[in-house]
Amino acid sequence: MKKFNIRKVLDGLTAVSSPSSSPQTGAKENDFIIPETLQSEHFQLCKTVRHGFPYQPSSMAFDPVQKILAIGTQSGALRLFGRPGVECYCQHESGAAVIQLQFLINEGALVSALADDSIHLWNLRQKRPAVLHSLKFNRERITFCHLPFQSKWLYVGTERGNIHIVNVESFTLSGYTIMWNKAIELSSKAHPGPVVHISDNPMDEGKLIIGFESGIVVLWDLKSKKADYRYTYDEAIHSVAWHHEGKQFICSHSDGTLTIWNIKSPAKPAQTITPHGKQPKDGKKPEPCKPILKVEYKTTRAGDPYMILSGGLSYDTVGRRPCLTVMHGKSTAVLEMDYPIVDFLTLCETPYPNDFQEPYAVVVLLEKDLVVIDLAQNGYPIFENPYPLTIHESPVTCCEYVADCPVDLIPALYSVGSRQKRQGYSKKVHISYTFVFIHCQKKGKKYFRHFSFLMLQVLYKLKTAKVFEKTRSKEEKPNTEIVDEDPFAIQLMSWCPDSRMLCVAGVSAHVIIYRFSKQEITTEVLLEVRLQYELNDLESPEGGGYQTPAPPTPSTSPSPQTSGPQTHHSTSSNSSDGIRDNVPCLKVRNSPLKQSPGYQVELVVQLVWVSGEPPQQISSLAINSSYGLVVFGNTNGLAVVDYLQKTVLLNLSTVELYGSNDPYQRQPRSPRKSRQPSGGETPGPQTKSPSVLNGCFTSFCFLPTVLLSVCPPRAALPLDNRDNSFSRSRSSSVTSIDKEAREAITSFYFCETYTRKTDSTLTPALWVGTSLGTVLSISLSMPPAGEQRLLQPVIVSPSGTLVRLKGSILRMAFLDATGSFLPPPSELWYEPNAPANGEERERVRKRRPVSVSPSTSQELNEHQYAVVCSEKQAKVIALPSQTCIFKHNITETSFVLRTDVVQTVPGICVACFCANGHIMTLSLPGLRPLLDVNYLPLTDMRIARTFCFTNLGQAMYLTSPTEIQRITYSQDVCENLQEMLGELFTPVETPEAPNRGFFKGLFGGGAQSLDREELFGETGAGKASRSLAQHIPGPGGIEGMKGAASGIVGDLARARIALDERGQKLSEVEERTAAMMASADSFSKHAHEVPS
């Protein structure tokens, strides 16, 4: 039976009564009736899966039978990894740090201990693990937990030095308690400190070893309830490990030593080892080293045992990276790690502690990585990780999420990416949908990753820094002072999946255009060409609008056959007084560049310094493969580049885009004083009005690659804003001249549309959105396709203002007359480096057609609809009449961070993510509110930079610096999510116990068992104090593993919870009644004693 959702009913009522999304006054409502298929019930928001490395890990555990790895974090999160492609994310409600994890091996359950002194039992037999029980300690702090194999009794050590025992089935405390004072008795006059280790003897379950921080170790007899032996050492203990025969154990200490003890010789250690200490010749004690934080002691049948430890390095090794030491026989291997070690586990063939362990690998949990070391091979190489935990090598700066990609795209990326480095995926998993996720980093690296609903796979990695020369001397670094971070960091990107064209913009005001090729090429630099052209003063334009500048004359054409005086050998020109002018922030390599199959550099564009002022960072970027154009903008203006002809078509300030129709009447600021260059040169255009366009650029010609260095427009705009953070105008009414002068370009959209009201045919155009809420149009006159496209120039002409909204323009899109989405025109991919007589050359370059309105559009007055979204509003504009037919105020008190026009299975909609945490969807073209959920407040700029919507009801963002959180806003996906998730737990038989042998069984030399139920149960140990800990039933039920299933079993679990709660209340009433009866008896006794 389908659940009734009152929220959707309220959303529907709000949508019906909302006045903001109704047709605008003056428009006939019947003219814009387009059936909308989307309704409120089509939307629901939920998290789907989390990818990446757990942020700030704190603990780790491994189930050797189920092969499940669990990692806990300092924020209370749990990440569970099963088979390749199967992973799960859980979160403790308290958010306290996870200090320890213990698997119920092959039981499908996990115990977690938190820093808030609570322990929790997780059920892993369901696709979404849930807490079955919780126990909150009230008077003592938890420091260590131990759960023996195939036992239901959990030992819990505390900061006071006591040990309590918990039944993991009912999560109740046993009355059996080991008190610290009885454990040490007279062996120490002081408190021994917190419990740092608990474990039972592998060969005798009745013997428990307890390690105290001060250096005391106690071997406790559980049956006799007293200590058999006490072992004392001068240095603090960090960890303890048993030999599998149960006759020896090893301790790691704070002075970098290891002590090996025989259990029946407590007087002194049998052996003391300082793995990294210098051994004095006179026999004195070695110099102290750093603490050994953990040690593990594993045995093999055929050889020497392994001692594996972390820490213990000499204090002389200043600056040395963290190390893991593997001691095997006489050899000692020191393995350096890239990050500090949080924890490590040795993986063994058997889960039984009383058998030869036969270790085969070591899992090392680092602060920012997970490493698996192969112990079976010489040199201890690292296994390839089947989980792409490290999603980046440096901080992520921007993300794009693309759904429903072309069928040949992912195989192509995988093909070239597999040559870079083999991935560790050993099995193929079913892919429900096809997604590609691209993220960029501060070091100029770009990753293409493949999504399914269950896994994330690295496809391809691209390093943009290879294009530039590395800075070697301090003299070369001032050019990059525009940013404090890595000068190669990627800030924006634009990708066309159909043509596979890629364009990225970096923080050093550079743009790189890549073309995909399956063949390897070597690019050689031929020569450098410097061009400069000037335009006259455009401060007071006259006539009907802006006049397009004439294209450069043939003598200044950027071709390799330029005459000698125009050829230079340097990309920078500094005047003698130190003023940097016409200098890019980065220097492109001038040596041959070998480009592997994959994305290869097609063109590099750089903004240059002008009169000592650095260029503004790029704020918007777009590429169109059908037109062969790239456009980018910043706070000064925009530039349109033809990457096919390697020319700059347009380079204008924002003010000049308006022409004489500037609505803000901006007054030019006083220009900064321009220093006179030395040598008597005239300053040229730098002494003119600040609105003069200085169109100088430098062109570097590669074999198929060209570098264009474009000067920013010299407009009345300050050049001192170098903040790379998210900054836009938040005011809907801008009155400050300073804010008006800083009108930045914020968005672009290539389309075939009606540029003017009188147009009757579709023409190519570029729509431009600004930070003041204005949408401007630029007409594109394209030459015929084929060879003429490379010979004839592209005519670009601004066409004026189209519409204005409140807030900065974020997104633009187009619909046809039936309300269907119109994607930008694009070109299908072809091999650019195919031989002249090859089959690829014979293939006709196909252009993906733009869907034209069907015949029904002839019956309508409008042929297209433009959707424009800003930080505050959304509008639908009818074309060619340019009439606003629908308007919706998205938010009044906040602002939109990310918005997109997305396609879902039922239809298309506008999806918005606001800074106040709300995720909203609006219908198209009616802009009816369909979904409004308060999901995620903006607590970090990382979320604002990385939040992405995509088609099929998907979205994602970086929830931490190392983790990707995917969400869905589709009701259909939410309902089917349970079926899409993988199974963590699969029924597997537990391996057989080791054979004790005939003589050991006859003479009792094998492992000794213990009836813990008789010893720790209520019959033998009594009840524990109710004030010590509080039992909290979890949402997963309390039927143990049987309560995981749904249906009748789930109902039984809920009934059991109700019965337990009722029983608890009855027992409380019983206790109160007994207390009242005792009080009445006492009162009666005293009353009789009173003399009459």
mmCIF file with all atom_site columns, C-alpha atoms in Angstrom, residues 315-437:
data_model
loop_
_atom_site.group_PDB
_atom_site.id
_atom_site.type_symbol
_atom_site.label_atom_id
_atom_site.label_alt_id
_atom_site.label_comp_id
_atom_site.label_asym_id
_atom_site.label_entity_id
_atom_site.label_seq_id
_atom_site.pdbx_PDB_ins_code
_atom_site.Cartn_x
_atom_site.Cartn_y
_atom_site.Cartn_z
_atom_site.occupancy
_atom_site.B_iso_or_equiv
_atom_site.pdbx_formal_charge
_atom_site.auth_seq_id
_atom_site.auth_comp_id
_atom_site.auth_asym_id
_atom_site.auth_atom_id
_atom_site.pdbx_PDB_model_num
ATOM 1   C CA . TYR A 1 315 ? 64.283 11.011  17.391  1.00 0.00 ? 315 TYR A CA 1
ATOM 2   C CA . ASP A 1 316 ? 67.219 11.782  15.085  1.00 0.00 ? 316 ASP A CA 1
ATOM 3   C CA . THR A 1 317 ? 65.038 11.151  12.021  1.00 0.00 ? 317 THR A CA 1
ATOM 4   C CA . VAL A 1 318 ? 63.636 14.676  11.875  1.00 0.00 ? 318 VAL A CA 1
ATOM 5   C CA . GLY A 1 319 ? 61.318 15.237  8.943   1.00 0.00 ? 319 GLY A CA 1
ATOM 6   C CA . ARG A 1 320 ? 61.122 11.570  8.059   1.00 0.00 ? 320 ARG A CA 1
ATOM 7   C CA . ARG A 1 321 ? 57.768 10.384  6.855   1.00 0.00 ? 321 ARG A CA 1
ATOM 8   C CA . PRO A 1 322 ? 55.631 8.009   8.960   1.00 0.00 ? 322 PRO A CA 1
ATOM 9   C CA . CYS A 1 323 ? 56.744 4.399   8.660   1.00 0.00 ? 323 CYS A CA 1
ATOM 10  C CA . LEU A 1 324 ? 55.426 0.891   9.041   1.00 0.00 ? 324 LEU A CA 1
ATOM 11  C CA . THR A 1 325 ? 58.061 -1.626  10.071  1.00 0.00 ? 325 THR A CA 1
ATOM 12  C CA . VAL A 1 326 ? 57.861 -5.297  9.078   1.00 0.00 ? 326 VAL A CA 1
ATOM 13  C CA . MET A 1 327 ? 60.259 -7.584  10.994  1.00 0.00 ? 327 MET A CA 1
ATOM 14  C CA . HIS A 1 328 ? 60.469 -11.099 9.576   1.00 0.00 ? 328 HIS A CA 1
ATOM 15  C CA . GLY A 1 329 ? 63.292 -13.294 10.817  1.00 0.00 ? 329 GLY A CA 1
ATOM 16  C CA . LYS A 1 330 ? 66.540 -11.368 10.503  1.00 0.00 ? 330 LYS A CA 1
ATOM 17  C CA . SER A 1 331 ? 65.192 -8.876  7.971   1.00 0.00 ? 331 SER A CA 1
ATOM 18  C CA . THR A 1 332 ? 63.632 -5.547  8.883   1.00 0.00 ? 332 THR A CA 1
ATOM 19  C CA . ALA A 1 333 ? 61.781 -3.555  6.230   1.00 0.00 ? 333 ALA A CA 1
ATOM 20  C CA . VAL A 1 334 ? 60.808 0.058   6.853   1.00 0.00 ? 334 VAL A CA 1
ATOM 21  C CA . LEU A 1 335 ? 57.945 1.159   4.610   1.00 0.00 ? 335 LEU A CA 1
ATOM 22  C CA . GLU A 1 336 ? 57.469 4.913   4.369   1.00 0.00 ? 336 GLU A CA 1
ATOM 23  C CA . MET A 1 337 ? 53.938 6.281   4.110   1.00 0.00 ? 337 MET A CA 1
ATOM 24  C CA . ASP A 1 338 ? 52.732 9.509   2.556   1.00 0.00 ? 338 ASP A CA 1
ATOM 25  C CA . TYR A 1 339 ? 50.534 10.412  5.539   1.00 0.00 ? 339 TYR A CA 1
ATOM 26  C CA . PRO A 1 340 ? 50.449 9.704   9.289   1.00 0.00 ? 340 PRO A CA 1
ATOM 27  C CA . ILE A 1 341 ? 49.307 6.204   10.218  1.00 0.00 ? 341 ILE A CA 1
ATOM 28  C CA . VAL A 1 342 ? 45.946 6.012   12.001  1.00 0.00 ? 342 VAL A CA 1
ATOM 29  C CA . ASP A 1 343 ? 45.720 2.235   12.368  1.00 0.00 ? 343 ASP A CA 1
ATOM 30  C CA . PHE A 1 344 ? 46.756 -0.978  10.667  1.00 0.00 ? 344 PHE A CA 1
ATOM 31  C CA . LEU A 1 345 ? 45.491 -4.560  10.543  1.00 0.00 ? 345 LEU A CA 1
ATOM 32  C CA . THR A 1 346 ? 47.220 -7.747  9.484   1.00 0.00 ? 346 THR A CA 1
ATOM 33  C CA . LEU A 1 347 ? 45.066 -9.931  7.253   1.00 0.00 ? 347 LEU A CA 1
ATOM 34  C CA . CYS A 1 348 ? 45.398 -13.639 7.965   1.00 0.00 ? 348 CYS A CA 1
ATOM 35  C CA . GLU A 1 349 ? 44.127 -16.853 6.440   1.00 0.00 ? 349 GLU A CA 1
ATOM 36  C CA . THR A 1 350 ? 42.305 -18.017 9.571   1.00 0.00 ? 350 THR A CA 1
ATOM 37  C CA . PRO A 1 351 ? 39.951 -16.224 11.972  1.00 0.00 ? 351 PRO A CA 1
ATOM 38  C CA . TYR A 1 352 ? 41.005 -18.522 14.831  1.00 0.00 ? 352 TYR A CA 1
ATOM 39  C CA . PRO A 1 353 ? 43.578 -16.905 17.148  1.00 0.00 ? 353 PRO A CA 1
ATOM 40  C CA . ASN A 1 354 ? 44.947 -20.304 18.342  1.00 0.00 ? 354 ASN A CA 1
ATOM 41  C CA . ASP A 1 355 ? 46.149 -21.405 14.909  1.00 0.00 ? 355 ASP A CA 1
ATOM 42  C CA . PHE A 1 356 ? 49.096 -20.406 12.745  1.00 0.00 ? 356 PHE A CA 1
ATOM 43  C CA . GLN A 1 357 ? 48.031 -17.042 11.401  1.00 0.00 ? 357 GLN A CA 1
ATOM 44  C CA . GLU A 1 358 ? 49.667 -17.171 7.954   1.00 0.00 ? 358 GLU A CA 1
ATOM 45  C CA . PRO A 1 359 ? 49.518 -13.399 7.279   1.00 0.00 ? 359 PRO A CA 1
ATOM 46  C CA . TYR A 1 360 ? 49.263 -12.402 3.644   1.00 0.00 ? 360 TYR A CA 1
ATOM 47  C CA . ALA A 1 361 ? 48.672 -8.634  3.703   1.00 0.00 ? 361 ALA A CA 1
ATOM 48  C CA . VAL A 1 362 ? 48.631 -5.552  5.894   1.00 0.00 ? 362 VAL A CA 1
ATOM 49  C CA . VAL A 1 363 ? 45.916 -2.915  5.607   1.00 0.00 ? 363 VAL A CA 1
ATOM 50  C CA . VAL A 1 364 ? 47.275 0.477   6.631   1.00 0.00 ? 364 VAL A CA 1
ATOM 51  C CA . LEU A 1 365 ? 44.813 3.247   7.354   1.00 0.00 ? 365 LEU A CA 1
ATOM 52  C CA . LEU A 1 366 ? 46.425 6.638   6.794   1.00 0.00 ? 366 LEU A CA 1
ATOM 53  C CA . GLU A 1 367 ? 44.976 10.066  7.428   1.00 0.00 ? 367 GLU A CA 1
ATOM 54  C CA . LYS A 1 368 ? 44.226 10.511  3.731   1.00 0.00 ? 368 LYS A CA 1
ATOM 55  C CA . ASP A 1 369 ? 44.659 7.121   2.124   1.00 0.00 ? 369 ASP A CA 1
ATOM 56  C CA . LEU A 1 370 ? 44.276 3.378   2.514   1.00 0.00 ? 370 LEU A CA 1
ATOM 57  C CA . VAL A 1 371 ? 47.215 1.131   1.592   1.00 0.00 ? 371 VAL A CA 1
ATOM 58  C CA . VAL A 1 372 ? 47.223 -2.666  1.313   1.00 0.00 ? 372 VAL A CA 1
ATOM 59  C CA . ILE A 1 373 ? 50.707 -4.234  1.468   1.00 0.00 ? 373 ILE A CA 1
ATOM 60  C CA . ASP A 1 374 ? 51.444 -7.658  0.017   1.00 0.00 ? 374 ASP A CA 1
ATOM 61  C CA . LEU A 1 375 ? 53.472 -9.699  2.530   1.00 0.00 ? 375 LEU A CA 1
ATOM 62  C CA . ALA A 1 376 ? 53.872 -12.659 0.192   1.00 0.00 ? 376 ALA A CA 1
ATOM 63  C CA . GLN A 1 377 ? 56.206 -10.937 -2.284  1.00 0.00 ? 377 GLN A CA 1
ATOM 64  C CA . ASN A 1 378 ? 59.710 -9.626  -1.850  1.00 0.00 ? 378 ASN A CA 1
ATOM 65  C CA . GLY A 1 379 ? 59.902 -5.909  -1.250  1.00 0.00 ? 379 GLY A CA 1
ATOM 66  C CA . TYR A 1 380 ? 56.333 -5.840  0.066   1.00 0.00 ? 380 TYR A CA 1
ATOM 67  C CA . PRO A 1 381 ? 54.624 -4.189  -2.940  1.00 0.00 ? 381 PRO A CA 1
ATOM 68  C CA . ILE A 1 382 ? 51.262 -2.501  -2.644  1.00 0.00 ? 382 ILE A CA 1
ATOM 69  C CA . PHE A 1 383 ? 48.043 -4.038  -3.919  1.00 0.00 ? 383 PHE A CA 1
ATOM 70  C CA . GLU A 1 384 ? 45.985 -2.067  -6.366  1.00 0.00 ? 384 GLU A CA 1
ATOM 71  C CA . ASN A 1 385 ? 43.001 -0.819  -4.433  1.00 0.00 ? 385 ASN A CA 1
ATOM 72  C CA . PRO A 1 386 ? 39.662 -2.103  -5.756  1.00 0.00 ? 386 PRO A CA 1
ATOM 73  C CA . TYR A 1 387 ? 37.975 0.940   -4.209  1.00 0.00 ? 387 TYR A CA 1
ATOM 74  C CA . PRO A 1 388 ? 38.739 4.412   -5.658  1.00 0.00 ? 388 PRO A CA 1
ATOM 75  C CA . LEU A 1 389 ? 39.056 5.909   -2.186  1.00 0.00 ? 389 LEU A CA 1
ATOM 76  C CA . THR A 1 390 ? 41.416 8.725   -3.085  1.00 0.00 ? 390 THR A CA 1
ATOM 77  C CA . ILE A 1 391 ? 39.311 10.787  -5.452  1.00 0.00 ? 391 ILE A CA 1
ATOM 78  C CA . HIS A 1 392 ? 42.034 13.401  -5.856  1.00 0.00 ? 392 HIS A CA 1
ATOM 79  C CA . GLU A 1 393 ? 45.658 14.201  -5.128  1.00 0.00 ? 393 GLU A CA 1
ATOM 80  C CA . SER A 1 394 ? 44.997 17.820  -4.159  1.00 0.00 ? 394 SER A CA 1
ATOM 81  C CA . PRO A 1 395 ? 41.936 19.833  -3.075  1.00 0.00 ? 395 PRO A CA 1
ATOM 82  C CA . VAL A 1 396 ? 39.019 19.736  -5.501  1.00 0.00 ? 396 VAL A CA 1
ATOM 83  C CA . THR A 1 397 ? 38.137 23.118  -6.982  1.00 0.00 ? 397 THR A CA 1
ATOM 84  C CA . CYS A 1 398 ? 35.162 22.426  -9.275  1.00 0.00 ? 398 CYS A CA 1
ATOM 85  C CA . CYS A 1 399 ? 32.954 19.551  -10.406 1.00 0.00 ? 399 CYS A CA 1
ATOM 86  C CA . GLU A 1 400 ? 30.641 18.634  -13.262 1.00 0.00 ? 400 GLU A CA 1
ATOM 87  C CA . TYR A 1 401 ? 28.172 15.745  -13.288 1.00 0.00 ? 401 TYR A CA 1
ATOM 88  C CA . VAL A 1 402 ? 26.978 14.436  -16.663 1.00 0.00 ? 402 VAL A CA 1
ATOM 89  C CA . ALA A 1 403 ? 24.247 11.826  -17.031 1.00 0.00 ? 403 ALA A CA 1
ATOM 90  C CA . ASP A 1 404 ? 23.071 9.797   -19.986 1.00 0.00 ? 404 ASP A CA 1
ATOM 91  C CA . CYS A 1 405 ? 26.343 10.117  -21.921 1.00 0.00 ? 405 CYS A CA 1
ATOM 92  C CA . PRO A 1 406 ? 26.865 8.912   -25.494 1.00 0.00 ? 406 PRO A CA 1
ATOM 93  C CA . VAL A 1 407 ? 27.259 5.143   -25.584 1.00 0.00 ? 407 VAL A CA 1
ATOM 94  C CA . ASP A 1 408 ? 30.795 5.256   -26.989 1.00 0.00 ? 408 ASP A CA 1
ATOM 95  C CA . LEU A 1 409 ? 32.128 7.893   -24.591 1.00 0.00 ? 409 LEU A CA 1
ATOM 96  C CA . ILE A 1 410 ? 32.881 5.823   -21.484 1.00 0.00 ? 410 ILE A CA 1
ATOM 97  C CA . PRO A 1 411 ? 34.589 2.996   -23.442 1.00 0.00 ? 411 PRO A CA 1
ATOM 98  C CA . ALA A 1 412 ? 36.737 5.619   -25.182 1.00 0.00 ? 412 ALA A CA 1
ATOM 99  C CA . LEU A 1 413 ? 37.776 7.234   -21.893 1.00 0.00 ? 413 LEU A CA 1
ATOM 100 C CA . TYR A 1 414 ? 38.418 3.848   -20.320 1.00 0.00 ? 414 TYR A CA 1
ATOM 101 C CA . SER A 1 415 ? 40.516 2.792   -23.298 1.00 0.00 ? 415 SER A CA 1
ATOM 102 C CA . VAL A 1 416 ? 42.911 5.735   -23.071 1.00 0.00 ? 416 VAL A CA 1
ATOM 103 C CA . GLY A 1 417 ? 42.790 5.803   -19.270 1.00 0.00 ? 417 GLY A CA 1
ATOM 104 C CA . SER A 1 418 ? 43.778 2.148   -18.937 1.00 0.00 ? 418 SER A CA 1
ATOM 105 C CA . ARG A 1 419 ? 47.063 2.970   -20.640 1.00 0.00 ? 419 ARG A CA 1
ATOM 106 C CA . GLN A 1 420 ? 47.858 5.538   -17.970 1.00 0.00 ? 420 GLN A CA 1
ATOM 107 C CA . LYS A 1 421 ? 47.483 3.157   -15.035 1.00 0.00 ? 421 LYS A CA 1
ATOM 108 C CA . ARG A 1 422 ? 45.668 -0.109  -14.523 1.00 0.00 ? 422 ARG A CA 1
ATOM 109 C CA . GLN A 1 423 ? 42.705 0.188   -12.203 1.00 0.00 ? 423 GLN A CA 1
ATOM 110 C CA . GLY A 1 424 ? 42.113 -2.271  -9.397  1.00 0.00 ? 424 GLY A CA 1
ATOM 111 C CA . TYR A 1 425 ? 38.614 -3.376  -10.291 1.00 0.00 ? 425 TYR A CA 1
ATOM 112 C CA . SER A 1 426 ? 38.540 -7.138  -10.511 1.00 0.00 ? 426 SER A CA 1
ATOM 113 C CA . LYS A 1 427 ? 34.860 -7.620  -11.357 1.00 0.00 ? 427 LYS A CA 1
ATOM 114 C CA . LYS A 1 428 ? 32.334 -5.957  -13.582 1.00 0.00 ? 428 LYS A CA 1
ATOM 115 C CA . VAL A 1 429 ? 29.170 -4.759  -11.934 1.00 0.00 ? 429 VAL A CA 1
ATOM 116 C CA . HIS A 1 430 ? 25.814 -3.981  -13.448 1.00 0.00 ? 430 HIS A CA 1
ATOM 117 C CA . ILE A 1 431 ? 25.457 -0.336  -14.481 1.00 0.00 ? 431 ILE A CA 1
ATOM 118 C CA . SER A 1 432 ? 21.933 0.960   -14.083 1.00 0.00 ? 432 SER A CA 1
ATOM 119 C CA . TYR A 1 433 ? 22.624 4.369   -15.605 1.00 0.00 ? 433 TYR A CA 1
ATOM 120 C CA . THR A 1 434 ? 25.624 5.902   -17.275 1.00 0.00 ? 434 THR A CA 1
ATOM 121 C CA . PHE A 1 435 ? 27.191 8.858   -15.498 1.00 0.00 ? 435 PHE A CA 1
ATOM 122 C CA . VAL A 1 436 ? 30.460 10.683  -15.853 1.00 0.00 ? 436 VAL A CA 1
ATOM 123 C CA . PHE A 1 437 ? 31.739 12.836  -13.028 1.00 0.00 ? 437 PHE A CA 1
#
